[in-house]
Coordinates of C-alpha atoms and ligand atoms in Angstrom, one line a residue:
M246 CA 1.0 -32.6 -1.9
S247 CA 1.2 -30.0 0.7
H248 CA -0.5 -26.7 -0.1
V249 CA 0.7 -23.0 0.6
V250 CA -2.3 -20.8 0.2
I251 CA -2.0 -16.8 -0.3
V252 CA -4.5 -14.5 -0.3
G253 CA -3.9 -11.1 -2.0
G254 CA -1.8 -10.0 -4.9
G255 CA -0.3 -6.8 -3.9
F256 CA 3.3 -6.4 -2.6
A257 CA 2.7 -8.9 0.8
G258 CA 1.0 -11.5 -1.7
V259 CA 3.6 -11.8 -4.1
W260 CA 6.6 -11.7 -2.4
S261 CA 5.1 -14.5 -0.4
A262 CA 4.5 -16.6 -3.4
A263 CA 8.2 -16.0 -4.7
A264 CA 9.5 -16.9 -1.3
A265 CA 7.4 -19.9 -0.7
A266 CA 8.5 -21.0 -4.4
R267 CA 12.0 -20.1 -3.6
V268 CA 11.9 -22.4 -0.4
R269 CA 10.2 -25.3 -2.0
G270 CA 13.0 -25.5 -5.1
S271 CA 12.3 -28.8 -7.0
G272 CA 10.6 -30.6 -4.2
D273 CA 7.1 -31.3 -3.5
L274 CA 4.8 -28.1 -2.5
R275 CA 1.7 -26.3 -4.2
V276 CA 1.9 -22.6 -3.9
T277 CA -1.4 -21.1 -5.2
L278 CA -2.1 -17.0 -4.8
I279 CA -5.9 -16.0 -4.8
A280 CA -6.5 -12.5 -6.1
P281 CA -9.4 -10.8 -7.9
G282 CA -7.5 -9.4 -10.7
A283 CA -4.9 -10.0 -13.1
D284 CA -2.3 -7.1 -12.3
L285 CA -0.1 -6.6 -9.0
V286 CA -0.9 -2.9 -8.3
L287 CA 1.6 -0.5 -7.5
R288 CA -0.3 1.5 -5.2
P289 CA 2.3 4.3 -4.3
R290 CA 2.5 5.1 -8.1
L291 CA -1.2 6.0 -7.9
Y292 CA -1.3 9.5 -7.5
E293 CA 0.8 10.0 -10.5
P294 CA -0.3 11.7 -13.4
D295 CA -0.3 8.1 -15.9
P296 CA -2.1 5.2 -13.3
E297 CA -1.5 2.7 -15.9
R298 CA 2.2 2.6 -15.1
A299 CA 1.1 1.2 -11.6
A300 CA -0.3 -1.8 -13.3
V301 CA 2.1 -5.1 -13.3
A302 CA 1.1 -8.2 -14.9
L303 CA 0.8 -10.9 -12.1
K304 CA 1.1 -13.4 -14.8
R305 CA 4.9 -12.2 -15.6
F306 CA 5.7 -12.8 -12.3
L307 CA 3.7 -16.2 -11.1
G308 CA 3.9 -17.8 -14.3
P309 CA 8.0 -18.4 -14.4
I310 CA 8.0 -19.4 -10.5
G311 CA 5.5 -22.0 -10.9
V312 CA 2.9 -20.4 -8.7
E313 CA -1.0 -20.7 -9.5
H314 CA -3.1 -17.5 -9.5
F315 CA -6.8 -18.2 -9.0
R316 CA -8.4 -15.2 -9.9
A317 CA -11.3 -14.8 -7.5
A318 CA -11.9 -13.0 -4.1
V319 CA -12.1 -14.7 -0.8
Q320 CA -15.1 -14.4 1.1
D321 CA -14.9 -16.8 4.0
I322 CA -12.0 -18.4 6.0
D323 CA -12.2 -21.5 8.1
V324 CA -9.0 -21.8 10.1
D325 CA -10.7 -25.0 11.8
A326 CA -11.4 -26.6 8.5
H327 CA -8.0 -25.1 7.0
R328 CA -10.0 -23.9 3.7
V329 CA -11.1 -20.8 2.1
I330 CA -14.1 -20.0 -0.2
A331 CA -13.6 -17.9 -3.1
D332 CA -16.2 -17.1 -5.5
G333 CA -18.2 -20.4 -4.7
E334 CA -14.9 -22.6 -5.0
T335 CA -13.4 -24.2 -1.7
I336 CA -9.8 -24.3 -1.4
G337 CA -8.1 -26.3 1.2
Y338 CA -4.5 -25.4 2.7
D339 CA -2.0 -26.5 4.9
R340 CA -0.2 -23.2 5.7
L341 CA -2.4 -19.9 4.9
V342 CA -0.7 -16.3 4.2
L343 CA -3.3 -13.5 4.6
A344 CA -2.1 -10.8 2.5
A345 CA -5.4 -8.8 1.4
G346 CA -4.0 -5.4 2.0
S347 CA -5.8 -2.2 3.2
R348 CA -9.0 -0.2 2.2
L349 CA -9.1 3.4 2.3
V350 CA -11.8 4.7 5.1
R351 CA -14.8 6.6 3.2
P352 CA -16.3 9.0 5.0
A353 CA -20.4 8.6 5.7
I354 CA -21.4 12.0 4.4
P355 CA -23.9 13.3 1.8
G356 CA -22.6 12.9 -1.9
A357 CA -19.7 10.3 -0.8
D358 CA -20.4 8.8 -3.8
R359 CA -19.0 11.7 -6.0
L360 CA -15.6 11.7 -4.0
F361 CA -12.5 10.7 -6.2
D362 CA -9.7 8.4 -4.9
V363 CA -5.9 7.3 -5.6
D364 CA -6.8 4.1 -3.5
T365 CA -7.4 1.6 -6.4
L366 CA -6.4 1.6 -9.9
D367 CA -9.9 2.3 -10.9
G368 CA -9.9 5.0 -8.5
A369 CA -6.9 6.8 -9.7
R370 CA -8.4 6.0 -13.8
R371 CA -11.3 7.6 -12.7
L372 CA -10.1 10.8 -11.1
R373 CA -7.6 11.0 -14.0
G374 CA -10.3 10.7 -16.9
H375 CA -12.6 13.2 -15.1
L376 CA -9.6 15.9 -14.9
R377 CA -8.4 15.1 -18.5
G378 CA -9.0 18.4 -20.6
R379 CA -9.8 20.5 -17.7
D380 CA -6.8 22.4 -17.5
G381 CA -7.3 25.5 -14.9
Y382 CA -9.3 22.6 -12.6
T383 CA -9.9 23.1 -8.9
A384 CA -9.2 20.3 -6.8
V385 CA -10.2 19.9 -3.4
V386 CA -8.1 17.1 -1.6
V387 CA -9.3 16.3 1.8
G388 CA -6.1 14.8 4.1
A389 CA -3.0 16.2 4.3
G390 CA -1.1 13.0 5.1
F391 CA 1.1 10.8 2.8
A392 CA -0.9 10.1 -0.1
G393 CA -3.0 13.5 0.1
L394 CA 0.0 15.8 -0.1
E395 CA 1.3 13.7 -2.9
V396 CA -1.7 14.1 -5.1
A397 CA -2.2 17.7 -4.2
T398 CA 1.5 18.6 -5.1
E399 CA 1.0 16.8 -8.5
L400 CA -2.6 18.4 -9.3
A401 CA -0.9 21.8 -8.4
G402 CA 1.0 21.4 -11.6
R403 CA -2.4 22.2 -13.8
G404 CA -4.7 23.8 -11.7
R405 CA -6.2 25.5 -8.5
V406 CA -5.6 22.8 -4.9
I407 CA -7.1 23.6 -1.8
L408 CA -5.9 21.0 1.2
V409 CA -8.4 20.6 3.7
E410 CA -6.9 18.8 6.6
Q411 CA -8.8 18.2 10.2
A412 CA -5.7 18.4 12.1
G413 CA -4.2 22.0 12.9
E414 CA -1.3 21.4 10.6
V415 CA -0.3 19.5 7.5
G416 CA 1.3 15.9 7.7
P417 CA 0.0 15.1 11.2
D418 CA 1.1 11.6 10.8
L419 CA 4.7 12.4 9.7
G420 CA 5.4 14.3 12.8
P421 CA 7.4 17.9 12.8
G422 CA 10.3 16.5 10.9
P423 CA 9.6 16.7 7.3
R424 CA 6.9 19.8 8.0
P425 CA 9.0 23.1 7.5
A426 CA 10.5 21.5 4.1
I427 CA 6.4 20.2 2.9
E428 CA 5.2 23.9 4.1
V429 CA 7.7 25.6 1.9
A430 CA 6.9 23.1 -1.0
L431 CA 3.1 23.9 -0.7
D432 CA 3.7 27.4 -0.7
R433 CA 5.9 27.5 -3.6
L434 CA 3.5 25.4 -5.7
G435 CA 0.5 27.9 -4.4
V436 CA -1.3 24.8 -2.6
E437 CA -4.1 26.6 -0.7
R438 CA -4.5 25.0 2.7
R439 CA -7.6 24.8 5.3
L440 CA -6.5 23.5 8.5
G441 CA -8.7 22.2 11.4
T442 CA -11.8 21.5 9.4
T443 CA -13.3 19.0 7.3
V444 CA -15.5 18.3 4.0
T445 CA -18.9 17.4 5.4
E446 CA -20.8 17.2 2.1
V447 CA -20.4 16.6 -1.6
E448 CA -22.2 18.8 -4.0
E449 CA -22.0 18.0 -7.7
N450 CA -19.9 21.0 -8.2
G451 CA -17.8 21.6 -4.9
A452 CA -17.4 20.5 -1.1
V453 CA -19.1 21.9 2.0
L454 CA -17.0 22.4 4.8
A455 CA -17.9 22.1 8.4
D456 CA -18.0 25.5 9.0
G457 CA -20.9 25.6 6.2
S458 CA -18.7 27.3 3.6
S459 CA -18.6 26.0 0.0
I460 CA -15.6 25.2 -2.2
P461 CA -16.6 25.1 -5.9
A462 CA -14.5 22.3 -7.4
D463 CA -14.3 20.1 -10.3
A464 CA -13.2 17.1 -8.1
V465 CA -13.1 16.4 -4.4
I466 CA -10.5 13.6 -3.6
W467 CA -10.7 11.8 -0.3
T468 CA -7.3 10.2 0.9
G469 CA -8.7 9.9 4.5
G470 CA -6.8 6.7 6.1
L471 CA -6.3 2.9 5.6
R472 CA -7.6 0.0 7.2
A473 CA -7.0 -3.7 7.3
N474 CA -8.9 -5.6 4.9
P475 CA -12.1 -7.1 6.7
L476 CA -11.0 -10.5 6.0
T477 CA -9.0 -10.1 9.3
A478 CA -11.8 -10.4 11.4
Q479 CA -12.3 -14.1 10.4
I480 CA -8.6 -15.1 11.8
P481 CA -8.8 -15.7 15.6
G482 CA -6.1 -13.3 17.2
D483 CA -5.4 -10.1 18.7
R484 CA -5.8 -6.8 16.0
D485 CA -5.1 -2.9 16.3
R486 CA -6.9 0.3 16.1
L487 CA -6.3 -0.2 12.4
G488 CA -7.7 -4.1 12.2
R489 CA -4.2 -5.6 11.7
L490 CA -3.8 -9.1 13.3
I491 CA -1.0 -8.9 15.5
V492 CA 1.9 -11.3 14.4
D493 CA 5.1 -12.7 16.0
A494 CA 8.6 -12.4 14.7
H495 CA 7.9 -15.3 11.9
L496 CA 4.9 -13.3 11.1
R497 CA 2.6 -16.2 12.5
V498 CA -0.9 -15.0 13.7
D499 CA -1.3 -18.6 15.3
G500 CA -1.5 -22.2 14.6
D501 CA -1.0 -22.5 10.6
V502 CA -1.9 -18.9 9.6
F503 CA 0.5 -16.4 8.7
A504 CA -0.2 -12.4 7.7
A505 CA 2.2 -9.9 6.0
G506 CA 1.6 -6.6 4.4
D507 CA -1.4 -4.3 5.4
V508 CA -3.3 -7.0 7.2
A509 CA -0.4 -7.4 10.1
A510 CA 1.2 -5.4 12.7
A511 CA 4.6 -6.3 13.5
R512 CA 7.6 -5.4 15.3
A513 CA 9.7 -3.5 12.8
D514 CA 13.1 -1.8 13.8
E515 CA 13.6 -0.2 17.1
G516 CA 11.1 -2.1 18.4
R517 CA 8.1 0.0 16.7
W518 CA 4.9 -1.5 14.7
T519 CA 5.4 -1.6 11.0
V520 CA 3.2 0.8 9.0
Q521 CA 1.0 0.0 6.2
S522 CA 3.4 0.5 3.8
C523 CA 5.5 -1.1 0.4
Q524 CA 8.3 -0.8 2.5
H525 CA 7.5 -3.0 5.1
A526 CA 4.6 -5.4 2.9
T527 CA 7.5 -6.4 0.4
P528 CA 9.8 -7.9 3.4
M529 CA 7.1 -9.3 5.3
G530 CA 5.7 -11.1 2.3
K531 CA 9.1 -12.4 1.7
T532 CA 9.3 -13.6 5.3
A533 CA 5.7 -14.7 5.7
G534 CA 6.3 -16.8 2.5
H535 CA 9.1 -18.3 3.3
N536 CA 8.1 -19.4 6.7
A537 CA 4.7 -20.9 5.6
A538 CA 7.2 -23.4 3.4
A539 CA 9.8 -23.8 5.8
D540 CA 7.1 -25.0 7.8
L541 CA 6.0 -27.4 5.8
L542 CA 9.2 -28.6 4.8
G543 CA 11.5 -28.8 7.3
V544 CA 13.4 -25.8 6.8
P545 CA 14.7 -23.2 9.3
P546 CA 12.4 -20.4 9.7
V547 CA 13.6 -16.1 9.2
D548 CA 13.0 -13.8 11.6
F549 CA 11.2 -10.7 10.4
A550 CA 14.4 -8.1 10.1
P551 CA 13.2 -5.1 7.8
A552 CA 16.0 -2.1 6.9
P553 CA 15.6 0.9 8.9
Y554 CA 12.7 3.0 8.5
V555 CA 12.4 6.0 5.9
T556 CA 10.1 8.1 4.1
D557 CA 9.6 9.8 0.8
V558 CA 6.9 12.2 0.3
D559 CA 6.8 13.5 -3.5
L560 CA 6.0 17.2 -3.5
G561 CA 5.8 17.2 -7.4
A562 CA 7.6 20.5 -9.1
A563 CA 8.5 21.3 -5.4
G564 CA 10.8 17.9 -5.4
A565 CA 10.6 15.7 -2.7
V566 CA 11.5 15.2 1.2
Y567 CA 13.2 12.0 2.2
T568 CA 13.6 11.4 5.7
R569 CA 15.4 8.7 7.8
G570 CA 14.3 7.0 11.2
W571 CA 11.0 7.0 13.1
D572 CA 11.6 10.7 13.7
R573 CA 11.4 11.4 10.4
L574 CA 14.7 13.6 10.1
I575 CA 15.2 15.4 7.1
A576 CA 17.9 13.7 5.1
L577 CA 17.3 15.0 1.5
T578 CA 15.0 17.4 -0.1
G579 CA 14.3 19.0 -3.4
P580 CA 15.8 17.2 -6.4
E581 CA 18.0 15.0 -4.1
G582 CA 15.0 13.7 -2.7
Q583 CA 13.2 13.2 -6.0
W584 CA 16.0 11.3 -7.2
V585 CA 15.7 8.9 -4.1
K586 CA 11.8 8.9 -4.7
R587 CA 12.5 8.0 -8.1
W588 CA 14.9 5.1 -7.1
I589 CA 12.2 3.9 -4.7
M590 CA 9.4 3.5 -7.4
D591 CA 12.1 1.8 -9.3
V592 CA 13.0 -0.8 -6.6
I593 CA 9.6 -1.4 -5.8
H594 CA 8.6 -2.6 -9.5
P595 CA 9.2 -6.7 -9.2
P596 CA 11.6 -8.1 -11.6
L597 CA 9.3 -9.8 -14.4
D598 CA 9.6 -13.1 -16.8
D599 CA 12.9 -14.4 -15.4
A600 CA 12.7 -17.3 -12.4
P601 CA 16.0 -17.3 -11.3
T602 CA 16.3 -13.5 -10.8
I603 CA 12.7 -13.5 -9.3
L604 CA 13.5 -16.0 -6.7
A605 CA 16.9 -14.4 -6.0
H606 CA 14.8 -11.3 -5.2
A607 CA 12.7 -13.3 -2.9
G608 CA 15.8 -14.4 -0.9
V609 CA 17.0 -10.9 -0.1
I610 CA 14.6 -10.0 2.5
T611 CA 15.8 -6.6 3.1
T612 CA 16.6 -4.3 0.6
P613 CA 18.5 -1.5 1.7
V614 CA 18.2 2.3 1.1
P615 CA 20.3 4.2 -0.5
F616 CA 21.1 6.9 1.7
Ligands
FAD300 C1 -1.5 6.7 -2.9 C2 -1.1 5.9 -1.9 C3 0.2 6.3 -2.0 C4 1.4 5.4 -1.1 N1 2.4 5.7 -0.9 C5 3.7 5.1 -0.2 C6 4.7 5.2 -0.3 O1 5.5 6.4 -1.0 N2 5.8 4.3 0.3 C7 5.1 3.0 1.0 O2 5.9 2.6 1.9 N3 3.7 3.1 0.6 C8 2.8 3.4 0.2 N4 1.6 3.2 0.4 C9 1.1 2.3 1.1 C10 1.3 0.9 0.1 O3 0.6 1.2 -1.2 C11 0.9 -0.5 0.8 O4 1.1 -0.4 2.2 C12 0.7 -1.5 0.2 O5 0.4 -1.5 -1.1 C13 0.3 -2.5 0.8 O6 0.9 -3.9 0.4 P1 -0.1 -5.3 0.5 O7 0.3 -6.4 -0.5 O8 -0.2 -5.6 2.0 O9 -1.5 -5.1 0.3 P2 -2.5 -4.4 -1.1 O10 -1.2 -3.3 -2.1 O11 -3.4 -3.7 -0.7 O12 -2.7 -5.3 -1.8 C14 -3.9 -6.3 -1.6 C15 -4.1 -7.2 -2.6 O13 -5.1 -8.4 -2.0 C16 -5.9 -8.4 -3.0 N5 -7.5 -8.4 -2.1 C17 -8.3 -7.5 -1.5 N6 -9.4 -8.3 -1.1 C18 -9.2 -9.8 -1.4 C19 -10.0 -10.9 -1.2 N7 -11.2 -10.9 -0.7 N8 -9.6 -11.9 -1.5 C20 -8.4 -12.0 -2.5 N9 -7.7 -11.1 -2.4 C21 -7.8 -9.9 -2.1 C22 -6.2 -7.3 -3.8 O14 -6.8 -7.6 -4.9 C23 -4.7 -6.9 -3.9 O15 -4.2 -7.8 -4.7 C24 0.8 4.2 -0.8 C25 -0.7 3.7 -0.8 C26 -1.4 4.6 -1.4 C27 -3.0 4.6 -1.9

């Protein structure tokens, strides 16, 4: 029996698995997802006060649709031999979907092991456990990008927050579109900014900045940037500056290997490259899973066609800023922006326990945005 193997149990991995299972129908095709954890982790929720809400049991999604979950981490991929090695087990495949996601780029600075993060479930649990019972805390958040802004504004409710950003403005990658609304929100919440500098050392009780000044703090939270999983280096192909494999419109890297989510760069709408986001990882997963199974079953492939690009940055008690298009023009702010954010957080939660519903969702590659 032919075998589709998916590496990774994030948005891209689970939706690859569901799309492959949908194409299989009642046909002969084995679908296996390899990931070490028991849960799909909804990483966009990890800045929230209760990180446990970000964990979704994989067995409730994969079990009903007949996808095997092999709980292990892949260490080796041999594309010539069509096999992967995961925790000592060799698993052969006919088509491989790499969906192993991304990792926070951590700095090589003294005291880096004292840094907190909201990149993984364990990281978010550690941060919340550390701050529990310390109302009135001081937190230094390093990086004023998407994740940094969300965690800084969330934490601002119960303590003093200092946002450190090496660029000269907040949200450097978000561009000028949403910046005025972000600045207003940061002012309203009293989030202090130290721009054009970075943290060069983390001490037991605070952070040292590039100019040698110190900020006493209960926690220093690093939000840096994301880089594609190092497994991408084992797949022959072109890569971008984030280490992502360049894929074609079917999300094929080459030969029998597909890639989806944060490990892959595909053309999105308006000819732009996809960004490392669940809004792209989900349709990428569905496309790659469909095409991997379709290749083996003689079914026509589908092209990757995501919905128009949007962003929604949660700004805590100051609402959220929702933007449309690649220039990120503001569409909604305040409570309206936050309403859309909540809608997004609901939509990214996959259906569970019910095979027809899961498979029906897998067949809808593009989820339209509400505004
Ligand atoms: C704090 C934060 C906020 C964010 N906010 C937003 C947002 O508002 N909107 C948005 O669109 N995006 C947001 N993102 C980005 C989004 O979470 C990612 O782009 C998305 O999770 C990528 O999905 P993925 O499936 O490619 O990878 P991941 O979610 O990273 O999943 C990777 C999977 O691969 C598994 N894996 C890793 N290594 C191996 C291995 N060696 N073998 C087997 N399995 C492996 C992991 O265990 C995991 O199951 C945010 C991210 C963070 C951290």
